[in-house]
C-alpha atoms as an extended CHARMM CRD file, in Angstrom:
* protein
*
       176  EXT
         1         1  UNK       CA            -22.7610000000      -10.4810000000      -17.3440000000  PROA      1               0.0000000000
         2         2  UNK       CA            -22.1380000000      -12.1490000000      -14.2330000000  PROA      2               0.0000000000
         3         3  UNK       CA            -22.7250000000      -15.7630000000      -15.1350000000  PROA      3               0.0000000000
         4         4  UNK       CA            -23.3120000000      -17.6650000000      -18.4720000000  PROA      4               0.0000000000
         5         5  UNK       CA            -26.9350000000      -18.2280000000      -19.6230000000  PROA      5               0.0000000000
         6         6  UNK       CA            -28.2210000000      -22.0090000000      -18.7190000000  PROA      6               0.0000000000
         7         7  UNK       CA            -30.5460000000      -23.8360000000      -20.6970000000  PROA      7               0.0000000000
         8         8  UNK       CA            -33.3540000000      -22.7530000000      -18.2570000000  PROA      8               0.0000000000
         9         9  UNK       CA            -32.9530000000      -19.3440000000      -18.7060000000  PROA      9               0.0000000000
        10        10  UNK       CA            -33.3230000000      -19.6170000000      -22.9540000000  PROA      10              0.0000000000
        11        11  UNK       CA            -35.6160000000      -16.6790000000      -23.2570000000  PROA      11              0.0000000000
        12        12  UNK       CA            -37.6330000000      -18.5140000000      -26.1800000000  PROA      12              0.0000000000
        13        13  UNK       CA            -38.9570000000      -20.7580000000      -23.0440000000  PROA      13              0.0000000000
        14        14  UNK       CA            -40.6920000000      -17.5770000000      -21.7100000000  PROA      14              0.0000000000
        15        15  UNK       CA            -44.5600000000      -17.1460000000      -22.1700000000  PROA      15              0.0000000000
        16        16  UNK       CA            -45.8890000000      -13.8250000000      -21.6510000000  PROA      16              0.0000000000
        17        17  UNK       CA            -48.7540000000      -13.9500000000      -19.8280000000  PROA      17              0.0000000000
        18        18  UNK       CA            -51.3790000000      -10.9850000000      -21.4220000000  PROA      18              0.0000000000
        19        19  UNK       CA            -49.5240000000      -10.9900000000      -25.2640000000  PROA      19              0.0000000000
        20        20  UNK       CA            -53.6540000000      -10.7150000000      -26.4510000000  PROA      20              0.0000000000
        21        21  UNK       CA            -54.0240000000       -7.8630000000      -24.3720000000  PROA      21              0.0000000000
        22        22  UNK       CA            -51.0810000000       -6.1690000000      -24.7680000000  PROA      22              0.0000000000
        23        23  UNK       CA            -51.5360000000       -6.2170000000      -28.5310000000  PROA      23              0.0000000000
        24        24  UNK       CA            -55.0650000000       -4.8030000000      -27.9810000000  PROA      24              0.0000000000
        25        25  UNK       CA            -54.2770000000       -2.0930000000      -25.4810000000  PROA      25              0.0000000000
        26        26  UNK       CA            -50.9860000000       -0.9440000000      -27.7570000000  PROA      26              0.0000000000
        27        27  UNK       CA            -52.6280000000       -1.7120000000      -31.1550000000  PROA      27              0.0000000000
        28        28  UNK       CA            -49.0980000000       -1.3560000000      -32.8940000000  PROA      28              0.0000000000
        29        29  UNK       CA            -49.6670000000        0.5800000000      -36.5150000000  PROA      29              0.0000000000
        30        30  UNK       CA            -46.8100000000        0.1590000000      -38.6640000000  PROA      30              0.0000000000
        31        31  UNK       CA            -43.4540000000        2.8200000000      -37.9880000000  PROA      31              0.0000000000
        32        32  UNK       CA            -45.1090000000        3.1390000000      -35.1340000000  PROA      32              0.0000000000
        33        33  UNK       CA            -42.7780000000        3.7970000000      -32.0340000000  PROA      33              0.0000000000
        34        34  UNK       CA            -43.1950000000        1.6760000000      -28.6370000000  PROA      34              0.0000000000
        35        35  UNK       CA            -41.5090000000        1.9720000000      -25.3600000000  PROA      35              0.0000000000
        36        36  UNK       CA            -40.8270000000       -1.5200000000      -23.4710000000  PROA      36              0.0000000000
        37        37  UNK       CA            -40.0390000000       -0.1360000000      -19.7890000000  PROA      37              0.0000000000
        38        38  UNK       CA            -39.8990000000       -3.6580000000      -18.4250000000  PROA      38              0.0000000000
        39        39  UNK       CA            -38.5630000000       -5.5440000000      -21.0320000000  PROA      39              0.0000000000
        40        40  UNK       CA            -37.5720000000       -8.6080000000      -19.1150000000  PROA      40              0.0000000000
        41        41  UNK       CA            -37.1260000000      -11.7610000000      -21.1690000000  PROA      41              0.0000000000
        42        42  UNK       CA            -39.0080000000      -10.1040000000      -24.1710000000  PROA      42              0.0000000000
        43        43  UNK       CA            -41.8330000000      -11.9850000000      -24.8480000000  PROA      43              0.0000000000
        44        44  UNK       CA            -44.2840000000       -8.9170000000      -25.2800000000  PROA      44              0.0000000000
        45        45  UNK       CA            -41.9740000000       -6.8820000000      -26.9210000000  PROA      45              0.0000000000
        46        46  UNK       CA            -41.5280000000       -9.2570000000      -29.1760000000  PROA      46              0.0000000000
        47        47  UNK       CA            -45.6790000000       -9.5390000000      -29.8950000000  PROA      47              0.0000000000
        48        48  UNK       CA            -45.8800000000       -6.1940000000      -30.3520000000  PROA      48              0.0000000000
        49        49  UNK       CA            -42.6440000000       -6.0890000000      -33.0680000000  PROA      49              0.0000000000
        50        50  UNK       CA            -44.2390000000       -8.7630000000      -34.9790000000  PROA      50              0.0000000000
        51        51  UNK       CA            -47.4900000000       -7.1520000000      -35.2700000000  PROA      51              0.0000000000
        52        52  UNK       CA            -47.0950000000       -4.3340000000      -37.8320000000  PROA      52              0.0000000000
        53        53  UNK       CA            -44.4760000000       -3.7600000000      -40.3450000000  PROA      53              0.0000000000
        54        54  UNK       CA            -41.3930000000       -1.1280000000      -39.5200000000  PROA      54              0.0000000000
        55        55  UNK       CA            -42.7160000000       -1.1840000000      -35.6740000000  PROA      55              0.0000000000
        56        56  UNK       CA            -39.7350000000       -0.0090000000      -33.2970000000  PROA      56              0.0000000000
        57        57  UNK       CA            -39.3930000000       -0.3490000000      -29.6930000000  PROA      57              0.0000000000
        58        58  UNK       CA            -37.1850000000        0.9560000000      -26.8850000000  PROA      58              0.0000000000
        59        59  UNK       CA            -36.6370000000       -1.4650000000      -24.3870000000  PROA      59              0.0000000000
        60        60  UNK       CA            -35.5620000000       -0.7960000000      -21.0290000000  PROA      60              0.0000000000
        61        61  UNK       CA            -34.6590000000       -3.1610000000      -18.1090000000  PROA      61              0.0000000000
        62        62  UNK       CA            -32.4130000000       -2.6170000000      -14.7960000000  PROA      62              0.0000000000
        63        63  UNK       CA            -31.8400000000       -6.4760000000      -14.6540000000  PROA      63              0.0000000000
        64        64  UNK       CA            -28.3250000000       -7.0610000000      -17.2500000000  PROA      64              0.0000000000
        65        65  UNK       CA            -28.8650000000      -10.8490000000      -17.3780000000  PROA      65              0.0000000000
        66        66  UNK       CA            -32.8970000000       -9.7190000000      -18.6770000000  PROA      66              0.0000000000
        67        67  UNK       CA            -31.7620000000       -7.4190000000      -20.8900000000  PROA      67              0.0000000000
        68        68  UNK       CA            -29.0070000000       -9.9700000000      -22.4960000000  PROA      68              0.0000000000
        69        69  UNK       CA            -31.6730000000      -12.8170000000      -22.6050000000  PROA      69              0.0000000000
        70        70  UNK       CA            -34.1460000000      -10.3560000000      -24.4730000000  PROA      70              0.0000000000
        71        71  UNK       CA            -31.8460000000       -9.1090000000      -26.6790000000  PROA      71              0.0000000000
        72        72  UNK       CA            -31.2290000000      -13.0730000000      -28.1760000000  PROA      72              0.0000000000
        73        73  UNK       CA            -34.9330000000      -12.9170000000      -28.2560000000  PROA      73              0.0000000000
        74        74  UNK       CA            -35.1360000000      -10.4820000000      -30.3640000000  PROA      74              0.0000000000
        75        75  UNK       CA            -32.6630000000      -10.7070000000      -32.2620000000  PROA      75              0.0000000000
        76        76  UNK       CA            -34.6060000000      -11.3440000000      -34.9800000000  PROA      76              0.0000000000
        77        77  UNK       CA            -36.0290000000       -8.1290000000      -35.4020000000  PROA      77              0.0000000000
        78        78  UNK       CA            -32.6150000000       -6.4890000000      -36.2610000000  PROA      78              0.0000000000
        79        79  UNK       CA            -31.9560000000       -2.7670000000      -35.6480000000  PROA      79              0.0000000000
        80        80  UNK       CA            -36.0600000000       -2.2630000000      -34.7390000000  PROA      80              0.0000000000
        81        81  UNK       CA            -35.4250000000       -3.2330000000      -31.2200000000  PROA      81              0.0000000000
        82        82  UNK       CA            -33.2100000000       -1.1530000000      -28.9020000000  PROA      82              0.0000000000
        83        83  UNK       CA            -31.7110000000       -1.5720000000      -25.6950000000  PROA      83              0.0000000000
        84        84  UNK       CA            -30.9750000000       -0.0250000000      -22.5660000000  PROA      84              0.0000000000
        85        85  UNK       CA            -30.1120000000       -0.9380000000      -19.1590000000  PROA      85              0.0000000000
        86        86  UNK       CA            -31.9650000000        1.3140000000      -16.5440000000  PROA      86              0.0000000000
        87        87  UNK       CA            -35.0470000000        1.5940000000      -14.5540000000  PROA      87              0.0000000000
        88        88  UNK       CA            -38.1160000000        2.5450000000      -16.6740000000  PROA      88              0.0000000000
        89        89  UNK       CA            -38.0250000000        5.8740000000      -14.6130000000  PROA      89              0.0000000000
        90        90  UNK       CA            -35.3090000000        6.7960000000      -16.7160000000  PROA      90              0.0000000000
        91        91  UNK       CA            -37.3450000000        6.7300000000      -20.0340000000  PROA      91              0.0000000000
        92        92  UNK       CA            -36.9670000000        9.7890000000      -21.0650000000  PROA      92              0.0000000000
        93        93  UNK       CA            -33.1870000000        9.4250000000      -21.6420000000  PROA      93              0.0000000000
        94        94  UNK       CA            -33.1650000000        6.2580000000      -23.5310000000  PROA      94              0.0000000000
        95        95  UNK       CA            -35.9090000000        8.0590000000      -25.8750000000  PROA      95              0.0000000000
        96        96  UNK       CA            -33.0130000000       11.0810000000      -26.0820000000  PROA      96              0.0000000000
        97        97  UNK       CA            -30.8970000000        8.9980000000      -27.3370000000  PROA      97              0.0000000000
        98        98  UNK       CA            -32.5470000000        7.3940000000      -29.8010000000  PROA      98              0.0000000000
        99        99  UNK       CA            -33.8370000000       10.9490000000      -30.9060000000  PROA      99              0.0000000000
       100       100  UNK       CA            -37.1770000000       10.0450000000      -30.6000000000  PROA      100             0.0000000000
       101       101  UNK       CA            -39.7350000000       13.0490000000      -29.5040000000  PROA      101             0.0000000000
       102       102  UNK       CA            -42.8910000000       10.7530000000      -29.0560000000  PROA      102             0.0000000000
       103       103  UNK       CA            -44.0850000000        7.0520000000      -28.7470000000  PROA      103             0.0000000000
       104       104  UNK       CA            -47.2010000000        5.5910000000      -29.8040000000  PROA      104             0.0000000000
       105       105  UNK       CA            -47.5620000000        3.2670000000      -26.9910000000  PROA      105             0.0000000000
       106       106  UNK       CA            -45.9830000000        2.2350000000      -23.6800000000  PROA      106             0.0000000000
       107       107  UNK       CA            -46.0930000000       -1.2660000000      -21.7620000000  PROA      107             0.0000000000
       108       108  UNK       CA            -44.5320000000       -1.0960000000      -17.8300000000  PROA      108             0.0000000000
       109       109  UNK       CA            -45.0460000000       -5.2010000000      -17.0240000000  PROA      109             0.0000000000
       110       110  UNK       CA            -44.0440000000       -4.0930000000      -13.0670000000  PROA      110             0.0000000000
       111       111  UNK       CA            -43.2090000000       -6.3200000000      -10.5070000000  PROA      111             0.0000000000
       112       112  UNK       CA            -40.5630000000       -9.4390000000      -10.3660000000  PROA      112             0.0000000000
       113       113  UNK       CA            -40.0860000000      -11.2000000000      -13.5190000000  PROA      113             0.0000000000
       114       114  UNK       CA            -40.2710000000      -14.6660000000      -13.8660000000  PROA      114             0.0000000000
       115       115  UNK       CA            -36.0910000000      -14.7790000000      -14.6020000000  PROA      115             0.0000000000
       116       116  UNK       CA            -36.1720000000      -13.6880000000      -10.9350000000  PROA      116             0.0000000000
       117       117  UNK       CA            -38.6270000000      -15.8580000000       -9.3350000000  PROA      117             0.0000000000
       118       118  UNK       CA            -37.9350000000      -18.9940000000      -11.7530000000  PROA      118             0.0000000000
       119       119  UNK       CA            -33.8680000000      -18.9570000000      -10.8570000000  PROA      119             0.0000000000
       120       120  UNK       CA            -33.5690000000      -19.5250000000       -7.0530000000  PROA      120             0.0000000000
       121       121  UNK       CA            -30.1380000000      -18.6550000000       -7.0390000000  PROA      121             0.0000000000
       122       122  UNK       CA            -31.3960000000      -14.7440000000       -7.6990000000  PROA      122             0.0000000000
       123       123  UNK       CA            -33.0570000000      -14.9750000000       -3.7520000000  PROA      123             0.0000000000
       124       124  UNK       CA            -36.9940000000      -14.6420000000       -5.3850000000  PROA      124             0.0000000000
       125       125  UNK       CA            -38.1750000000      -17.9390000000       -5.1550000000  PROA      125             0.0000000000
       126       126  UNK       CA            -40.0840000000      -20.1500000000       -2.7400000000  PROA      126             0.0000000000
       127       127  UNK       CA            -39.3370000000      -23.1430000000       -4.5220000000  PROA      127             0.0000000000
       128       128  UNK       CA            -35.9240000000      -23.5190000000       -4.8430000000  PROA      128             0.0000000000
       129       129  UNK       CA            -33.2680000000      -22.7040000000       -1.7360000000  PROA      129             0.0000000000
       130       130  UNK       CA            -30.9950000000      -19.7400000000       -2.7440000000  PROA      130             0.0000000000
       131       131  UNK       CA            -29.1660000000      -17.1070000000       -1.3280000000  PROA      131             0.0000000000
       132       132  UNK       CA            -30.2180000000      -14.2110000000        0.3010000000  PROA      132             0.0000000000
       133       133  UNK       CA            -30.2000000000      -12.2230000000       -2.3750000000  PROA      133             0.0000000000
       134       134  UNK       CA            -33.4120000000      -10.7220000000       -3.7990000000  PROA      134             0.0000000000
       135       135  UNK       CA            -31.4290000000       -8.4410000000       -6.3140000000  PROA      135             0.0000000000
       136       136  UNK       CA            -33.2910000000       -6.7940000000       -9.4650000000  PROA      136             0.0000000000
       137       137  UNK       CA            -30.0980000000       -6.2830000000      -10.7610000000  PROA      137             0.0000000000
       138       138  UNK       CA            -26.6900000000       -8.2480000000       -9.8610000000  PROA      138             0.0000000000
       139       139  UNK       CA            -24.4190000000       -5.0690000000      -10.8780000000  PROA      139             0.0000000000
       140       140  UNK       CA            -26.0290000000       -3.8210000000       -7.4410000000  PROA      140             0.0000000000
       141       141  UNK       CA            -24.2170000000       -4.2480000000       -4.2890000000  PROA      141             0.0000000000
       142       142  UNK       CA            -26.8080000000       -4.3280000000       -1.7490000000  PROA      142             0.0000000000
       143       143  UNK       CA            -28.2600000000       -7.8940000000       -1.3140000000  PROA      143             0.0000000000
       144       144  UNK       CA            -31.2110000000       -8.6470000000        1.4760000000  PROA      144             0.0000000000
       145       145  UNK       CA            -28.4570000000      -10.8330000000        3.4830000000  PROA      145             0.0000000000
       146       146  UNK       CA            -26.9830000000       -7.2830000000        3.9090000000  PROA      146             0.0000000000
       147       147  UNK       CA            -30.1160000000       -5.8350000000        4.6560000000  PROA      147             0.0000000000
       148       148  UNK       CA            -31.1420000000       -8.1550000000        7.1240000000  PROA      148             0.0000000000
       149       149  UNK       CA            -28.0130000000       -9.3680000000        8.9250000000  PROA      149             0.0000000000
       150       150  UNK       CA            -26.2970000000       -5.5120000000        9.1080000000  PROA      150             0.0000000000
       151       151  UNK       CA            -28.9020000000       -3.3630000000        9.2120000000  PROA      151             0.0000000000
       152       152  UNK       CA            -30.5590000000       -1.2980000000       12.4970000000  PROA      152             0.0000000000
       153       153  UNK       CA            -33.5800000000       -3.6020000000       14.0610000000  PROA      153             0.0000000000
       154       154  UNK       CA            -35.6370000000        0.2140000000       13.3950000000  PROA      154             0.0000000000
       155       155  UNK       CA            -34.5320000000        0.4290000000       10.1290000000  PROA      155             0.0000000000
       156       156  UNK       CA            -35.8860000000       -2.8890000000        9.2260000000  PROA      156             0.0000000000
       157       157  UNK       CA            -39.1610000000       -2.0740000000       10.9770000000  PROA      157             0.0000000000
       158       158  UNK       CA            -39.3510000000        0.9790000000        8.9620000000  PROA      158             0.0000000000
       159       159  UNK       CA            -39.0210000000       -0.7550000000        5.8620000000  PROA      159             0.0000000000
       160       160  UNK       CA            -41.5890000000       -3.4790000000        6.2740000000  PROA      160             0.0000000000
       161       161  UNK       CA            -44.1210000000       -0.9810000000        7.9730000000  PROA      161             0.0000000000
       162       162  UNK       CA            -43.6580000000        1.6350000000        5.2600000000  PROA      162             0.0000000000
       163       163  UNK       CA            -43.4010000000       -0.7450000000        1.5610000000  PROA      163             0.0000000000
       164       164  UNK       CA            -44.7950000000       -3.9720000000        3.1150000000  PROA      164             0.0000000000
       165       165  UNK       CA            -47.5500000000       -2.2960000000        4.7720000000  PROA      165             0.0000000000
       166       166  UNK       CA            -46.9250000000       -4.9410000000        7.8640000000  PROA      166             0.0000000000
       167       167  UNK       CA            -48.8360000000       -4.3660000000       10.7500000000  PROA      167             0.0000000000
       168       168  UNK       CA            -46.2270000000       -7.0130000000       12.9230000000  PROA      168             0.0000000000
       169       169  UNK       CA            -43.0300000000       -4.8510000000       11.7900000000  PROA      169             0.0000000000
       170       170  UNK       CA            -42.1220000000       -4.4990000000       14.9570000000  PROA      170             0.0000000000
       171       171  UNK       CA            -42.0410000000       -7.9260000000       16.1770000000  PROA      171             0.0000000000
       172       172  UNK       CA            -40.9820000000       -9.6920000000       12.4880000000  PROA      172             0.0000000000
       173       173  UNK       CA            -38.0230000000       -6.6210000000       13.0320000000  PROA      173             0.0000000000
       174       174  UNK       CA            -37.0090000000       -7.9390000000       16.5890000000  PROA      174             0.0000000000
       175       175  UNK       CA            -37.0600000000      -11.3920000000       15.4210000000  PROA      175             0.0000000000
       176       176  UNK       CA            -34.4890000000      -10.6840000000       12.6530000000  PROA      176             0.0000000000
């Protein structure tokens, strides 16, 4: 890990925001099997553990400071929980390796987690001045300061016409 854990980021401050929900949609029997594929801070995974005996779940997050803060999170739930550091499109080999043919449930919480927004060193936030950074994962090289300061005006317009759906690319490109 890049950088030790503050006090803000103790993953026991963390509310998730649809545990009710979650618990309803999933309806965890007990030994049942669940798959976590954005398992940031842990705070529905750790809902669903506690709600039947012997439950087990994979959980999978491409952010390494996440994945460390769930896994104090859950520590209490021993060898049930299971971690892996990836994007939840790579499921399907974190389940091989656990030998597990089948789950009973699967949540995907997608977006930017609040570790992200809430820490304006990580480049997220609106609230807080940061870097430029806007990484999901810190491991990763590319930062948006790259992306905007070194990178063709057309590429940027490409980018924020085709995933932001902007219909000023062009000029928000030219202005960069």
């Amino acid at each position: 890990m890049q950088e030790s854990l503050s006090s803000e980021q103790n993953p026991a401050r963390h509310v998730p925001v649809l545990p009710t929900q979650v618990l309803e949609a999933l309806a965890p029997r007990p030994g049942g099997r669940y798959l976590d594929g954005t398992l940031g801070l842990g705070g529905h995974a750790a809902a669903v553990l506690a709600a039947a005996p012997a439950v087990e779940l994979c959980g999978l997050d491409r952010d390494a400071e996440a994945l460390e803060l769930a896994r104090q999170r859950l520590a209490p739930f021993g060898d049930r929980a299971h971690f892996f550091h990836c994007q939840y499109s790579e499921f399907a080999q974190a389940l091989d390796q656990l030998g597990w043919d089948r789950i009973d449930g699967a949540l995907l919480d997608i977006g930017v987690s609040s570790l992200q927004l809430d820490e304006p060193e990580r480049g997220f936030s609106f609230h807080g001045d940061g870097p430029l950074d806007m990484r999901m994962d810190r491991s990763e090289a590319l930062t948006a300061a790259i992306v905007v300061n070194e990178w063709p005006q057309e590429e940027l317009k490409r980018i924020l016409w085709q995933y932001g759906e902007e219909r000023y690319a062009p000029q928000i490109a030219g202005a960069i």
